[in-house]
Coordinates of C-alpha atoms in Angstrom, one line a residue:
X2 CA 8.6 -25.5 -38.7
X3 CA 5.1 -24.2 -39.0
X4 CA 4.5 -20.5 -38.8
X5 CA 2.9 -18.9 -35.8
X6 CA 0.3 -17.1 -37.8
X7 CA -1.5 -17.9 -41.0
X8 CA -2.8 -14.8 -42.8
X9 CA -6.0 -15.5 -44.8
X10 CA -6.9 -13.2 -47.7
X11 CA -9.8 -14.0 -50.1
X12 CA -9.6 -11.9 -53.3
X13 CA -12.2 -11.3 -55.9
X14 CA -11.7 -8.6 -58.7
X15 CA -9.2 -6.8 -56.4
X16 CA -6.4 -5.9 -58.8
X17 CA -6.6 -2.2 -57.8
X18 CA -6.2 -2.8 -54.1
X19 CA -4.8 -6.3 -53.2
X20 CA -1.1 -5.4 -53.8
X21 CA -1.3 -2.7 -51.1
X22 CA -3.2 -5.1 -48.8
X23 CA -0.4 -7.8 -49.2
X24 CA 2.3 -5.1 -48.7
X25 CA 0.7 -4.1 -45.4
X26 CA 1.3 -7.7 -44.2
X27 CA 4.8 -7.9 -45.6
X28 CA 5.6 -4.7 -43.7
X29 CA 4.6 -6.2 -40.3
X30 CA 7.0 -5.8 -37.4
X31 CA 6.2 -9.5 -36.5
X32 CA 7.7 -11.9 -39.1
X33 CA 6.6 -15.4 -38.1
X34 CA 3.7 -15.8 -40.5
X35 CA 2.5 -17.2 -43.8
X36 CA 0.2 -15.4 -46.3
X37 CA -2.4 -17.5 -48.1
X38 CA -4.4 -15.7 -50.8
X39 CA -7.3 -17.3 -52.6
X40 CA -8.4 -15.9 -56.0
X41 CA -12.1 -16.5 -55.9
X42 CA -12.7 -16.7 -59.7
X43 CA -11.7 -13.1 -60.5
X44 CA -12.4 -11.8 -64.0
X45 CA -9.9 -8.9 -63.8
X46 CA -6.1 -9.0 -63.3
X47 CA -6.1 -10.0 -59.7
X48 CA -4.4 -13.4 -60.3
X49 CA -1.5 -11.7 -62.1
X50 CA -1.0 -9.3 -59.2
X51 CA -1.0 -12.2 -56.8
X52 CA 1.5 -14.2 -58.9
X53 CA 3.9 -11.2 -58.8
X54 CA 4.2 -11.7 -55.0
X55 CA 5.2 -15.4 -55.1
X56 CA 7.0 -17.0 -53.4
X57 CA 6.4 -14.6 -50.5
X58 CA 2.7 -15.7 -50.6
X59 CA 0.9 -18.9 -51.3
X60 CA -1.7 -18.5 -54.1
X61 CA -4.7 -20.7 -54.7
X62 CA -7.4 -20.3 -57.3
X63 CA -11.0 -21.5 -57.4
X64 CA -14.3 -20.8 -59.2
X65 CA -16.3 -18.0 -57.7
X66 CA -18.2 -19.1 -54.6
X67 CA -18.1 -16.2 -52.2
X68 CA -15.7 -15.2 -49.4
X69 CA -16.6 -18.0 -47.0
X70 CA -15.5 -20.7 -49.5
X71 CA -12.3 -18.8 -50.3
X72 CA -11.4 -18.4 -46.6
X73 CA -12.2 -22.1 -46.0
X74 CA -9.9 -23.2 -48.8
X75 CA -7.1 -21.0 -47.3
X76 CA -7.7 -22.4 -43.8
X77 CA -7.6 -26.0 -45.0
X78 CA -4.1 -25.2 -46.5
X79 CA -2.8 -23.2 -43.5
X80 CA -0.6 -24.5 -40.7
X81 CA -0.3 -21.6 -38.3
X82 CA -1.1 -21.7 -34.6
X83 CA -3.2 -18.6 -35.1
X84 CA -5.4 -17.6 -38.1
X85 CA -5.7 -13.9 -39.0
X86 CA -8.3 -12.7 -41.5
X87 CA -7.8 -9.8 -43.9
X88 CA -10.1 -8.6 -46.6
X89 CA -8.5 -8.0 -50.0
X90 CA -8.9 -4.2 -49.9
X91 CA -8.2 -3.5 -46.2
X92 CA -4.8 -2.7 -44.6
X93 CA -3.0 -3.5 -41.3
X94 CA -1.0 -1.1 -39.2
X95 CA 2.6 -2.3 -39.0
X96 CA 2.5 -3.8 -35.5
X97 CA -1.0 -5.4 -35.8
X98 CA 0.3 -9.0 -35.7
X99 CA 2.9 -8.3 -33.0
X100 CA 0.3 -6.8 -30.6
X101 CA -2.3 -9.6 -31.1
X102 CA 0.2 -12.4 -30.7
X103 CA 1.5 -10.8 -27.5
X104 CA -2.1 -10.4 -26.3
X105 CA -2.8 -14.1 -26.9
X106 CA 0.4 -15.1 -25.0
X107 CA -0.6 -13.0 -22.0
X108 CA -4.2 -14.2 -22.2
X109 CA -4.1 -17.9 -23.0
X110 CA -7.8 -18.3 -22.1
X111 CA -8.8 -16.2 -25.2
X112 CA -10.0 -17.9 -28.4
X113 CA -10.6 -14.8 -30.5
X114 CA -9.0 -11.4 -30.4
X115 CA -10.0 -8.4 -32.5
X116 CA -9.5 -4.7 -32.4
X117 CA -11.0 -1.5 -33.6
X118 CA -10.5 -0.4 -37.2
X119 CA -10.5 3.0 -39.0
X120 CA -12.8 3.4 -42.0
X121 CA -11.3 5.4 -44.7
X122 CA -11.8 6.7 -48.3
X123 CA -9.1 7.3 -50.7
X124 CA -9.2 10.5 -52.8
X125 CA -6.3 11.5 -55.1
X126 CA -4.0 9.1 -53.4
X127 CA -4.7 10.5 -49.9
X128 CA -6.4 8.4 -47.2
X129 CA -9.1 10.3 -45.4
X130 CA -10.3 8.7 -42.1
X131 CA -14.0 8.7 -41.7
X132 CA -14.7 7.0 -38.4
X133 CA -13.5 4.3 -36.0
X134 CA -15.5 1.0 -35.7
X135 CA -15.3 -1.9 -33.3
X136 CA -17.0 -2.3 -29.9
X137 CA -14.5 -3.7 -27.4
X138 CA -15.9 -3.0 -24.0
X139 CA -17.8 -6.3 -23.5
X140 CA -17.2 -8.8 -26.3
X141 CA -19.6 -11.6 -25.6
X142 CA -22.1 -13.7 -27.6
X143 CA -24.9 -11.8 -25.9
X144 CA -23.6 -8.5 -27.3
X145 CA -23.1 -10.1 -30.7
X146 CA -26.8 -11.0 -30.9
X147 CA -27.5 -7.2 -30.9
X148 CA -25.2 -6.6 -33.8
X149 CA -21.9 -7.4 -35.4
X150 CA -19.3 -5.1 -33.8
X151 CA -16.2 -7.1 -34.9
X152 CA -14.3 -5.7 -37.9
X153 CA -13.4 -8.8 -40.0
X154 CA -9.9 -7.6 -40.9
X155 CA -8.9 -7.3 -37.3
X156 CA -9.7 -10.8 -36.2
X157 CA -7.2 -13.4 -35.0
X158 CA -8.3 -16.8 -33.7
X159 CA -6.6 -19.8 -32.2
X160 CA -6.4 -23.0 -34.3
X161 CA -8.4 -24.7 -31.6
X162 CA -11.4 -22.5 -32.5
X163 CA -11.5 -23.8 -36.0
X164 CA -11.0 -27.4 -34.8
X165 CA -14.0 -27.0 -32.5
X166 CA -16.3 -24.7 -34.4
X167 CA -15.6 -25.9 -37.9
X168 CA -15.1 -23.8 -41.0
X169 CA -17.2 -20.9 -42.2
X170 CA -20.7 -21.5 -43.5
X171 CA -20.7 -21.3 -47.3
X172 CA -24.4 -20.9 -47.8
X173 CA -25.2 -18.2 -50.3
X174 CA -27.9 -17.0 -47.9
X175 CA -25.2 -15.8 -45.5
X176 CA -23.0 -14.0 -48.0
X177 CA -21.8 -10.7 -46.4
X178 CA -22.7 -12.0 -42.9
X179 CA -20.8 -15.4 -42.9
X180 CA -18.2 -13.8 -40.7
X181 CA -20.9 -12.5 -38.2
X182 CA -22.3 -16.0 -37.9
X183 CA -18.8 -17.4 -37.4
X184 CA -18.0 -15.0 -34.6
X185 CA -21.2 -16.0 -32.8
X186 CA -20.4 -19.7 -33.3
X187 CA -17.0 -19.2 -31.8
X188 CA -18.2 -17.0 -29.0
X189 CA -20.6 -19.7 -27.9
X190 CA -17.6 -21.9 -26.8
X191 CA -14.6 -19.5 -26.5
X192 CA -13.8 -16.2 -24.8
X193 CA -13.2 -13.2 -26.9
X194 CA -11.3 -9.9 -26.3
X195 CA -11.1 -6.6 -28.1
X196 CA -8.1 -4.3 -28.3
X197 CA -9.3 -0.8 -27.9
X198 CA -7.1 0.7 -30.6
X199 CA -7.4 0.6 -34.4
X200 CA -5.0 -2.0 -35.8
X201 CA -6.6 -2.1 -39.3
X202 CA -7.9 0.3 -41.9
X203 CA -11.2 -0.6 -43.6
X204 CA -11.6 0.8 -47.1
X205 CA -14.9 2.3 -48.1
X206 CA -15.4 1.8 -51.8
X207 CA -18.3 1.3 -54.2
X208 CA -19.3 -2.3 -54.4
X209 CA -17.7 -3.7 -51.2
X210 CA -20.0 -5.8 -49.2
X211 CA -20.3 -3.6 -46.2
X212 CA -20.1 0.0 -47.5
X213 CA -21.9 3.0 -46.0
X214 CA -24.7 2.8 -48.6
X215 CA -25.5 -0.8 -47.7
X216 CA -29.2 -1.5 -48.4
X217 CA -31.2 -1.3 -45.2
X218 CA -33.7 -4.1 -45.9
X219 CA -31.0 -6.4 -47.1
X220 CA -28.9 -5.7 -44.0
X221 CA -31.9 -6.5 -41.8
X222 CA -32.6 -9.7 -43.7
X223 CA -28.9 -10.8 -43.4
X224 CA -28.7 -10.1 -39.7
X225 CA -31.8 -12.2 -39.1
X226 CA -30.4 -15.0 -41.2
X227 CA -27.1 -15.0 -39.3
X228 CA -28.9 -15.0 -35.9
X229 CA -31.3 -17.7 -37.1
X230 CA -28.5 -19.9 -38.1
X231 CA -26.9 -19.5 -34.7
X232 CA -30.2 -20.3 -33.1
X233 CA -30.4 -23.5 -35.2
X234 CA -27.0 -24.6 -34.0
X235 CA -27.6 -23.6 -30.4
X236 CA -31.4 -23.8 -29.6
X237 CA -30.9 -22.8 -26.0
X238 CA -29.1 -19.6 -26.9
X239 CA -31.9 -17.3 -25.7
X240 CA -31.9 -18.9 -22.2
X241 CA -28.1 -19.0 -22.1
X242 CA -27.7 -15.3 -23.1
X243 CA -30.8 -14.1 -21.1
X244 CA -32.2 -12.4 -24.2
X245 CA -35.9 -12.4 -25.3
X246 CA -36.0 -13.6 -28.9
X247 CA -39.1 -11.5 -29.9
X248 CA -37.7 -8.3 -28.4
X249 CA -34.4 -8.8 -30.1
X250 CA -35.9 -9.2 -33.6
X251 CA -38.2 -6.2 -32.8
X252 CA -35.1 -4.2 -32.0
X253 CA -33.5 -5.1 -35.3
X254 CA -36.7 -3.9 -37.2
X255 CA -36.8 -0.7 -35.2
X256 CA -33.1 -0.1 -36.0
X257 CA -33.9 -0.5 -39.7
X258 CA -36.9 1.8 -39.4
X259 CA -34.7 4.4 -37.7
X260 CA -32.2 4.1 -40.6
X261 CA -35.1 4.7 -43.1
X262 CA -36.3 7.7 -41.0
X263 CA -32.8 9.3 -41.2
X264 CA -33.0 9.0 -45.0
X265 CA -36.4 10.7 -45.0
X266 CA -38.4 7.6 -45.9
X267 CA -41.0 7.8 -43.3
X268 CA -43.4 5.3 -44.8
X269 CA -40.6 2.7 -44.9
X270 CA -39.8 3.6 -41.3
X271 CA -43.4 3.0 -40.2
X272 CA -43.5 -0.3 -42.0
X273 CA -40.5 -1.5 -40.0
X274 CA -41.9 -0.2 -36.7
X275 CA -45.1 -2.2 -37.4
X276 CA -43.1 -5.2 -38.2
X277 CA -41.3 -4.8 -34.9
X278 CA -44.7 -5.0 -33.1
X279 CA -45.4 -8.3 -34.9
X280 CA -42.2 -9.6 -33.2
X281 CA -43.1 -8.5 -29.7
X282 CA -45.8 -6.4 -28.0
X283 CA -43.8 -5.8 -24.9
X284 CA -44.1 -2.3 -23.5
X285 CA -40.3 -1.8 -24.0
X286 CA -40.9 -2.3 -27.8
X287 CA -43.4 0.6 -27.8
X288 CA -40.9 2.8 -25.9
X289 CA -38.2 2.0 -28.4
X290 CA -40.4 2.9 -31.3
X291 CA -41.3 6.2 -29.7
X292 CA -37.6 6.9 -29.0
X293 CA -36.6 6.0 -32.5
X294 CA -39.4 8.3 -33.8
X295 CA -38.5 11.4 -31.9
X296 CA -34.7 11.1 -31.2
X297 CA -31.9 12.1 -33.6
X298 CA -29.7 9.1 -32.4
X299 CA -31.0 5.6 -31.5
X300 CA -29.5 2.1 -31.6

């Protein structure tokens, strides 16, 4: 009999953390699942750690190709009715699967369910919570266009979503935002829901793809790349979501400029504000720039 949930974990050079990640799945209060881990060409001892968990987990190996290709390999070898994503250094609270499966059963119209997550750092073996992430009030494609508010390690999707939307985009241009593009692709055809409580812990560490020190310009470029790919797939997205394309891209540039301002880099901030005006000259854009310039908080 097929499991109800397939847990998908891509792993790359994760020997320090992946055992704790897998253990957080094995400790779940809900037991009808399979765990599929793909070693994405690690050069450290990750594979040996994974092998130590067999046969409780299924292990696949492949040359390094990025998290999207690793997740796709796992999905192709999965059989669960639901697919749950978990990054190799993150953790789940013990009733994460139980709560999400129950939510799906009481809301059969939903295609994707996520939750909030707590960001933490680990110092001397102690986990210190830094903040809670995940916007759950109105999870729609329109809201996703303004930013990725879905923590990857909280997501569970129905198998039908994969059958309809396809696998993740493996383009190297989308590395670090391949999940963002995927959520938008799913949201175009399926309803989403967010559980307003943290069901996962997101580890902040040097070198992870979404850490607090993420490069501002790179983040802007990647967000634009993910949205542009969504636009390529769904050319009518702006009319469907009632969003002005130019104003949206202007807002993304202003957000980047505000981030530069907070770092004290006023010249870089001004460059982003000018770039915003090249996207749209609507009076709203001017007001946003003024607000970003004088306010302490802006988004």
